[in-house]
Amino acid sequence: MKKTVAEISIDSIKAFEKTIKGSIVLPSDSDYDDARKIYNAMIDKRPGLFVFCKNTDDVVAAVNFGRENNLLIAIRGGGHNGAGLGLCNDGLVIDLSGIKFVDVNTINNTVKVGGGNIWSEVDIATHEFGLAIPSGMVSSTGVGGLTLGGGVGYLSRKYGLTIDNLIEAEMVLANGSFVTVNASKNQDLFWAIRGGGGNFGVVTSFSFQAHPVKMITGGPTLWPIERVEEIMEWYDTFIHEASEDLNGFIATMIIPESPFPADLHNKKFCAIVWCYTGDPKKFADTFKPVLDLNPVFAHVGEMPYPSLQGMFDGLLPSGLQWYWRADFFNDLTPEIRAEHLKYGSKIPTPLSQMHLYPITGAASRVGAEDTPWAYRDSKYAGVFIGVSPDPNKAEEITNWCKAYQEALHPYSAGGAYSNFMMNEGQERVKASYKHNYERLVKIKSSYDPQNLFRVNQNIKPSTQNIRINILTF
């Protein structure tokens, strides 16, 4: 049975603190409430102890302390996780925000990144050398959480998911050992962490293959929500036949009051946000079919890649109320398009939105068993997001988000991208890994038989393997 931190003597905690270079925060400390803040203000958890790690040795010490005292352990990197899985009640939070570095190797265009970095820090460092790593859509996202879940973003059609560009990681396992994983070392773990989440250990560094991306052409286009069925039907063909230099996610949304023009404020739209990495001289021809659809707003131009990555950061600061749901989709049938019109016309608050990210091009050419990310054959990763700065709106945005996703789920591929999920139960986790789930269970059973790392989209070790490991060790 798990213990709480309150059951451990303060002397034991203070003795542990002396063994690390980082710091601890307890509920009695004045900075405790600041320490437990995360991106999603709808999550209100009260950990018993925070360990702010400065290096890998601190992580090893924290994992050992948690295991030896039978504590519930959560791992926090960037803190963006919608379900708040970087926190836990009464247990131990291992915070990686002090483990930050970005080392760019221009000889082979590889980049080594700390487990506590956020993507804006990486984008700024790589941009200086005309490079970029495929990541997500908001640059305040943590490197660790996004990578371990998969990493869908603006560069997915051109260069694949973030996990497709992960070449090595260093991690602390449940038994406190420190290992390097790559294509030749600990290959089973290397396979598992490329989409299997934080189930297998604490990753303290990631090494990525970067690609030549400096300036891009991008930005949003908008059409009235009444045209969403028409635009989605066109988009469903256009985006998958377009050059892989062009990507764009489609959305239903309300335009907030800033930074858009006043005549758009608080109106509902179908939007597409574009990213083009090809020859600027060819952009006009590539983009002509979009302009032929007469968007009411088109703010698309040349910009540094990090500017697109951070374009919406200011609209989505830490501390808002969030609720997420998700599904993969194989197509955009008339029935699906009709539901997007219905629920896109009922968006409750500015910032609440639905996105569909295309999974074609380079992302779709990776085998469905080459990584745990099982839905390589789906055309879209969809996410439904309720957002508001007002806690009084929490129920309203949650209900809208759930209703939207539940209306479309019967038309879905069955599972969801794990980074877009809340705490939705074990069957939902299994569905999201599909045919790869049992292989993940075997690896989990080998490396974390007691399920020490369980505050995540959890892959539970098998009972049989737990007994075997208990007898072996």
XYZ file of C-alpha atoms in Angstrom:
473
model
C 0.000 0.000 0.000
C 1.284 3.456 -0.908
C 2.321 5.741 1.938
C 1.872 9.484 2.090
C 4.703 11.928 2.660
C 3.029 12.897 5.943
C 3.905 9.435 7.273
C 7.628 10.075 6.794
C 9.503 11.868 9.571
C 10.738 15.375 8.871
C 14.207 14.224 9.920
C 14.202 11.629 7.135
C 13.094 14.243 4.611
C 15.771 16.706 5.730
C 18.407 13.981 5.598
C 17.352 13.219 2.039
C 17.559 16.925 1.111
C 21.204 17.001 2.169
C 22.007 14.363 -0.466
C 20.869 16.473 -3.449
C 22.058 19.651 -5.124
C 18.511 20.777 -5.793
C 15.852 21.751 -3.273
C 12.644 20.478 -1.727
C 9.326 22.166 -1.046
C 6.872 20.949 1.590
C 3.235 21.968 2.224
C 4.414 24.047 5.177
C 6.719 26.170 2.998
C 5.710 29.643 1.855
C 6.347 28.807 -1.815
C 4.288 25.608 -1.769
C 1.268 27.036 -3.599
C 3.498 28.451 -6.315
C 5.268 25.103 -6.604
C 2.028 23.244 -7.284
C 0.822 25.539 -10.064
C 0.691 23.953 -13.503
C -0.513 24.999 -16.947
C -4.075 23.732 -16.409
C -5.596 25.667 -13.514
C -8.560 23.270 -13.447
C -6.221 20.742 -11.782
C -5.903 21.295 -8.025
C -3.657 18.653 -6.457
C -1.687 18.824 -3.226
C 1.563 16.833 -3.328
C 3.307 15.976 -0.097
C 6.798 16.836 -1.361
C 8.409 18.507 -4.374
C 11.980 17.695 -5.326
C 13.428 20.295 -7.692
C 16.281 18.430 -9.352
C 19.448 20.088 -10.619
C 21.057 17.069 -12.277
C 20.711 13.367 -12.962
C 22.111 12.407 -9.540
C 19.243 14.312 -7.954
C 16.763 12.366 -10.062
C 18.360 9.066 -9.025
C 18.188 10.086 -5.358
C 14.556 11.194 -5.687
C 13.470 7.989 -7.435
C 15.216 5.897 -4.782
C 13.674 7.950 -1.965
C 10.202 7.562 -3.451
C 10.582 3.835 -4.044
C 12.120 3.077 -0.637
C 9.344 4.993 1.124
C 6.593 3.505 -1.060
C 5.392 6.921 -2.227
C 3.202 7.792 -5.173
C 5.489 9.536 -7.687
C 4.673 12.072 -10.399
C 7.195 13.445 -12.895
C 6.897 17.074 -13.996
C 8.708 18.547 -16.965
C 7.062 21.503 -18.700
C 3.788 21.072 -16.804
C 1.498 21.334 -19.863
C -0.220 17.969 -19.445
C -3.965 18.507 -19.770
C -4.838 15.898 -17.162
C -2.357 17.352 -14.676
C -0.283 14.176 -14.579
C 2.779 16.115 -13.463
C 1.219 16.291 -9.973
C -0.198 13.820 -7.464
C -2.002 14.132 -4.160
C 0.032 13.406 -0.990
C 2.948 11.912 -2.902
C 6.289 12.965 -4.374
C 6.706 15.232 -7.410
C 10.063 14.975 -9.172
C 10.413 18.318 -10.955
C 12.890 18.477 -13.860
C 12.704 22.222 -14.570
C 16.246 22.701 -13.245
C 17.729 20.274 -15.787
C 18.016 22.540 -18.806
C 20.549 22.712 -21.609
C 20.488 22.798 -25.404
C 23.651 21.540 -27.140
C 23.615 21.887 -30.931
C 26.073 19.822 -32.965
C 26.353 21.418 -36.416
C 28.587 18.629 -37.753
C 25.734 16.128 -37.833
C 22.793 18.449 -37.051
C 21.939 16.731 -33.796
C 20.698 18.433 -30.635
C 20.893 17.256 -27.031
C 18.261 18.731 -24.728
C 17.642 18.582 -20.982
C 14.608 16.852 -19.549
C 13.347 20.126 -18.100
C 13.497 22.284 -21.224
C 10.493 23.763 -22.981
C 10.336 23.954 -26.762
C 10.790 27.720 -27.075
C 14.253 27.348 -25.530
C 15.124 24.662 -28.049
C 13.659 26.549 -31.020
C 15.663 29.683 -30.232
C 18.908 27.726 -29.937
C 18.450 25.672 -33.109
C 17.169 28.623 -35.169
C 20.520 30.354 -34.777
C 22.005 27.551 -36.877
C 19.141 27.333 -39.380
C 17.814 24.124 -37.841
C 14.602 22.882 -36.250
C 13.314 19.757 -34.535
C 9.734 18.686 -35.309
C 7.688 19.415 -32.203
C 4.190 20.733 -31.484
C 2.127 23.892 -31.987
C 2.726 25.852 -28.761
C 6.316 26.595 -27.812
C 5.695 26.741 -24.047
C 5.120 22.970 -24.120
C 7.671 20.810 -22.310
C 10.124 18.813 -24.403
C 9.726 15.689 -22.257
C 5.975 15.284 -22.209
C 5.475 16.100 -25.864
C 8.273 13.796 -27.005
C 7.334 10.798 -24.881
C 3.754 10.970 -26.152
C 4.658 11.311 -29.834
C 4.902 14.931 -30.944
C 2.510 16.121 -33.684
C 3.226 19.541 -35.141
C 3.860 21.893 -38.033
C 6.740 19.818 -39.423
C 5.069 16.383 -39.190
C 4.305 16.029 -42.909
C 7.837 17.038 -43.878
C 9.984 15.420 -41.172
C 7.708 13.145 -39.131
C 6.700 13.156 -35.478
C 9.063 14.243 -32.713
C 9.645 10.587 -31.787
C 10.683 9.842 -35.369
C 13.554 12.256 -34.831
C 14.591 11.017 -31.375
C 17.950 9.259 -31.693
C 18.909 8.759 -28.042
C 17.771 9.371 -24.482
C 19.250 9.080 -20.994
C 16.923 7.950 -18.251
C 16.613 6.852 -14.644
C 14.753 3.579 -14.158
C 12.507 2.468 -11.295
C 15.382 0.650 -9.573
C 17.453 3.860 -9.596
C 19.829 2.800 -12.362
C 20.864 5.267 -15.070
C 20.826 4.055 -18.681
C 21.329 5.284 -22.215
C 18.802 4.111 -24.806
C 19.152 4.258 -28.585
C 19.005 2.004 -31.644
C 21.801 -0.207 -30.310
C 21.573 0.135 -26.507
C 18.518 -0.974 -24.534
C 16.543 -1.213 -27.750
C 13.331 -2.330 -26.064
C 13.281 0.770 -23.870
C 14.157 2.980 -26.822
C 11.166 1.573 -28.682
C 8.883 2.016 -25.664
C 9.659 5.662 -24.890
C 8.903 6.737 -28.451
C 5.199 7.163 -27.739
C 4.725 5.079 -24.587
C 4.800 8.106 -22.295
C 6.508 8.330 -18.914
C 5.764 4.735 -17.977
C 9.329 3.453 -18.161
C 11.500 5.919 -16.291
C 12.508 9.547 -15.889
C 14.158 10.873 -19.048
C 16.831 13.405 -18.138
C 18.061 14.138 -21.666
C 16.883 13.741 -25.249
C 19.026 13.728 -28.401
C 17.283 14.638 -31.660
C 18.008 14.792 -35.353
C 17.412 18.369 -36.477
C 16.577 19.540 -40.001
C 17.297 22.619 -42.104
C 14.455 25.023 -41.328
C 15.094 28.740 -40.918
C 12.338 30.881 -42.445
C 8.871 29.545 -43.214
C 5.710 30.985 -44.739
C 2.764 30.585 -42.429
C -0.147 31.928 -40.463
C -3.942 31.611 -40.174
C -6.769 31.782 -42.687
C -10.407 32.114 -41.587
C -13.842 31.358 -43.023
C -17.246 31.838 -41.307
C -18.270 28.749 -39.350
C -21.234 28.333 -41.717
C -18.719 27.225 -44.395
C -17.018 24.592 -42.255
C -18.515 21.613 -44.104
C -17.423 23.004 -47.466
C -13.918 23.909 -46.260
C -13.414 20.546 -44.545
C -14.473 18.637 -47.662
C -11.969 20.609 -49.753
C -9.235 20.350 -47.108
C -9.648 16.564 -46.775
C -8.401 16.181 -50.343
C -6.119 19.192 -50.672
C -3.840 18.739 -47.651
C -3.005 15.107 -48.396
C -2.274 15.759 -52.076
C -0.234 18.904 -51.405
C 3.555 19.027 -51.320
C 4.917 17.812 -47.989
C 6.471 21.260 -47.641
C 2.947 22.463 -46.830
C 1.195 21.638 -43.585
C -1.854 23.134 -41.961
C -4.194 22.104 -39.178
C -7.904 22.828 -39.470
C -9.913 24.167 -36.538
C -13.255 25.412 -35.305
C -12.855 28.370 -32.984
C -13.995 31.752 -31.661
C -11.637 34.626 -32.402
C -10.453 36.289 -29.172
C -10.192 40.050 -28.834
C -6.450 40.165 -29.377
C -4.421 40.235 -31.602
C -6.994 39.841 -34.397
C -8.870 42.739 -36.085
C -11.877 44.051 -34.173
C -14.426 42.992 -36.801
C -13.522 39.346 -36.158
C -13.744 39.390 -32.370
C -16.013 36.852 -30.665
C -17.212 35.388 -33.970
C -17.072 31.689 -34.802
C -14.853 30.508 -37.633
C -13.406 27.573 -39.449
C -9.649 28.202 -39.434
C -6.563 26.667 -40.996
C -3.110 27.559 -39.673
C -0.438 26.991 -42.322
C 3.271 26.224 -42.354
C 5.222 26.084 -45.627
C 8.893 25.093 -45.591
C 9.524 24.987 -49.339
C 10.905 27.394 -51.922
C 9.355 30.837 -51.271
C 9.152 31.404 -55.039
C 6.750 28.465 -55.325
C 4.512 29.488 -52.435
C 2.110 31.639 -54.452
C 1.245 28.757 -56.769
C 1.041 26.296 -53.880
C -1.260 28.582 -51.907
C -3.506 29.758 -54.756
C -6.187 27.075 -54.127
C -6.515 28.386 -50.560
C -7.022 31.986 -51.646
C -9.477 30.854 -54.327
C -11.776 29.871 -51.437
C -12.014 33.555 -50.434
C -11.078 33.475 -46.755
C -12.391 36.466 -44.825
C -8.982 36.770 -43.168
C -5.570 35.597 -44.357
C -2.554 36.621 -42.319
C 0.056 34.459 -44.017
C 3.621 35.559 -44.652
C 7.283 34.794 -44.283
C 8.599 34.565 -40.734
C 11.222 32.774 -38.633
C 10.059 29.289 -37.725
C 10.099 30.049 -33.959
C 7.665 32.916 -34.598
C 5.073 30.476 -35.901
C 5.773 28.049 -33.066
C 5.150 30.800 -30.526
C 2.381 32.619 -32.403
C -0.360 31.557 -29.990
C 1.651 31.378 -26.756
C 0.419 34.791 -25.643
C -3.209 33.754 -26.082
C -2.709 30.563 -24.060
C -0.743 31.467 -20.939
C -0.364 29.203 -17.953
C -3.210 29.362 -15.459
C -6.316 29.004 -17.647
C -9.061 26.429 -17.137
C -8.623 23.521 -19.596
C -10.501 20.368 -20.506
C -9.320 18.042 -23.298
C -10.733 15.146 -25.315
C -9.296 13.501 -28.429
C -9.705 10.905 -31.177
C -7.999 9.768 -34.380
C -9.984 9.955 -37.618
C -9.541 8.184 -40.937
C -11.586 10.603 -43.024
C -13.947 13.588 -42.952
C -17.254 12.144 -44.116
C -20.433 14.218 -44.549
C -21.642 12.949 -41.165
C -18.428 14.097 -39.488
C -18.522 17.471 -41.204
C -22.112 17.994 -40.068
C -21.132 17.421 -36.431
C -18.313 19.956 -36.759
C -20.836 22.513 -37.990
C -23.170 21.679 -35.114
C -20.626 21.880 -32.306
C -18.431 24.492 -33.965
C -21.508 26.722 -33.924
C -21.869 26.178 -30.160
C -18.333 26.988 -28.991
C -18.858 28.357 -25.458
C -15.850 30.654 -24.960
C -13.065 32.351 -26.909
C -10.001 30.047 -26.897
C -12.171 26.906 -26.805
C -11.551 25.086 -30.075
C -11.226 21.886 -32.079
C -8.131 20.968 -34.098
C -7.453 18.267 -36.685
C -3.759 17.630 -37.367
C -2.944 15.765 -40.597
C -0.989 12.516 -40.172
C 0.314 12.030 -43.687
C 3.617 12.460 -45.459
C 6.676 11.542 -43.413
C 4.624 10.811 -40.273
C 2.604 8.153 -42.088
C 5.595 6.383 -43.628
C 6.824 5.043 -40.286
C 5.524 1.543 -39.623
C 2.616 1.110 -37.203
C 4.789 -1.215 -35.079
C 8.066 0.693 -35.415
C 7.057 2.853 -32.433
C 4.205 2.556 -29.928
C 2.363 5.310 -31.867
C -0.086 2.915 -33.488
C -2.275 5.148 -35.644
C 0.122 5.875 -38.501
C -2.616 5.020 -40.984
C -5.092 7.558 -39.600
C -5.388 10.782 -41.542
C -5.999 13.058 -38.542
C -5.242 13.427 -34.853
C -8.195 15.363 -33.476
C -8.411 17.285 -30.222
C -11.346 19.038 -28.570
C -10.344 21.732 -26.098
C -12.457 23.709 -23.658
C -10.584 26.794 -22.415
C -11.461 29.767 -20.219
C -9.725 32.063 -17.740
C -12.876 31.950 -15.580
C -13.210 29.034 -13.082
C -16.966 29.585 -13.190
C -16.887 28.453 -16.819
C -15.187 25.129 -16.016
C -18.354 23.046 -16.155
C -19.585 24.706 -19.341
C -16.353 24.187 -21.285
C -16.055 20.615 -20.001
C -19.576 19.706 -21.069
C -19.127 21.219 -24.534
C -15.831 19.425 -25.030
C -17.233 16.063 -23.933
C -20.345 16.432 -26.072
C -18.314 17.368 -29.151
C -15.960 14.413 -28.803
C -18.696 11.933 -27.915
C -20.749 12.965 -30.949
C -17.785 12.271 -33.238
C -16.337 9.227 -31.463
C -18.537 6.705 -33.331
C -16.890 7.910 -36.557
C -13.362 7.771 -35.123
C -10.552 5.234 -35.505
C -11.120 4.171 -31.890
C -8.175 5.588 -29.953
C -6.616 8.962 -29.225
C -3.229 10.659 -29.151
C -2.186 10.177 -25.520
C -0.901 13.744 -25.086
C -4.451 14.992 -25.685
C -6.172 12.740 -23.139
C -7.493 13.362 -19.646
C -7.825 10.575 -17.034
C -10.221 8.439 -19.079
C -9.632 4.899 -17.826
C -7.576 1.859 -18.751
C -9.643 0.769 -21.729
C -9.087 4.145 -23.321
C -5.329 3.778 -22.826
C -5.396 0.324 -24.420
C -7.379 1.624 -27.390
C -4.860 4.376 -27.947
C -1.937 1.940 -28.229
C -3.966 -0.652 -30.092
C -1.845 -3.615 -31.282
C 1.253 -2.229 -29.526
C -0.238 -2.347 -26.036
C 0.821 -5.888 -25.107
C 4.409 -5.248 -26.148
C 4.415 -2.156 -23.946
C 3.057 -4.233 -21.043
C 5.941 -6.697 -21.395
C 8.536 -3.919 -21.352
C 6.804 -2.204 -18.435
C 6.765 -5.496 -16.526
C 10.497 -5.920 -17.061
C 11.612 -2.438 -16.054
C 8.915 -1.241 -13.657
C 7.196 -4.369 -12.304
C 5.804 -2.544 -9.260
C 4.363 0.269 -11.413
C 6.358 2.946 -9.591
C 5.758 5.299 -12.521
C 1.992 5.171 -12.609
C 0.893 8.829 -12.635
C 0.573 8.909 -16.434
C -1.531 7.337 -19.176
C -0.655 4.142 -17.390
C 0.488 0.901 -18.939
C 0.007 -1.588 -16.137
C 2.582 -4.369 -15.691
C 1.231 -7.883 -15.846
C 0.569 -9.643 -12.529
C 2.485 -12.709 -13.704
C 5.587 -10.698 -14.476
C 5.348 -8.843 -11.171
C 5.532 -12.167 -9.304
C 8.468 -13.297 -11.423
C 10.378 -10.106 -10.737
C 9.693 -10.243 -7.009
C 11.146 -13.757 -6.869
C 14.119 -12.827 -9.072
C 15.266 -9.764 -7.188
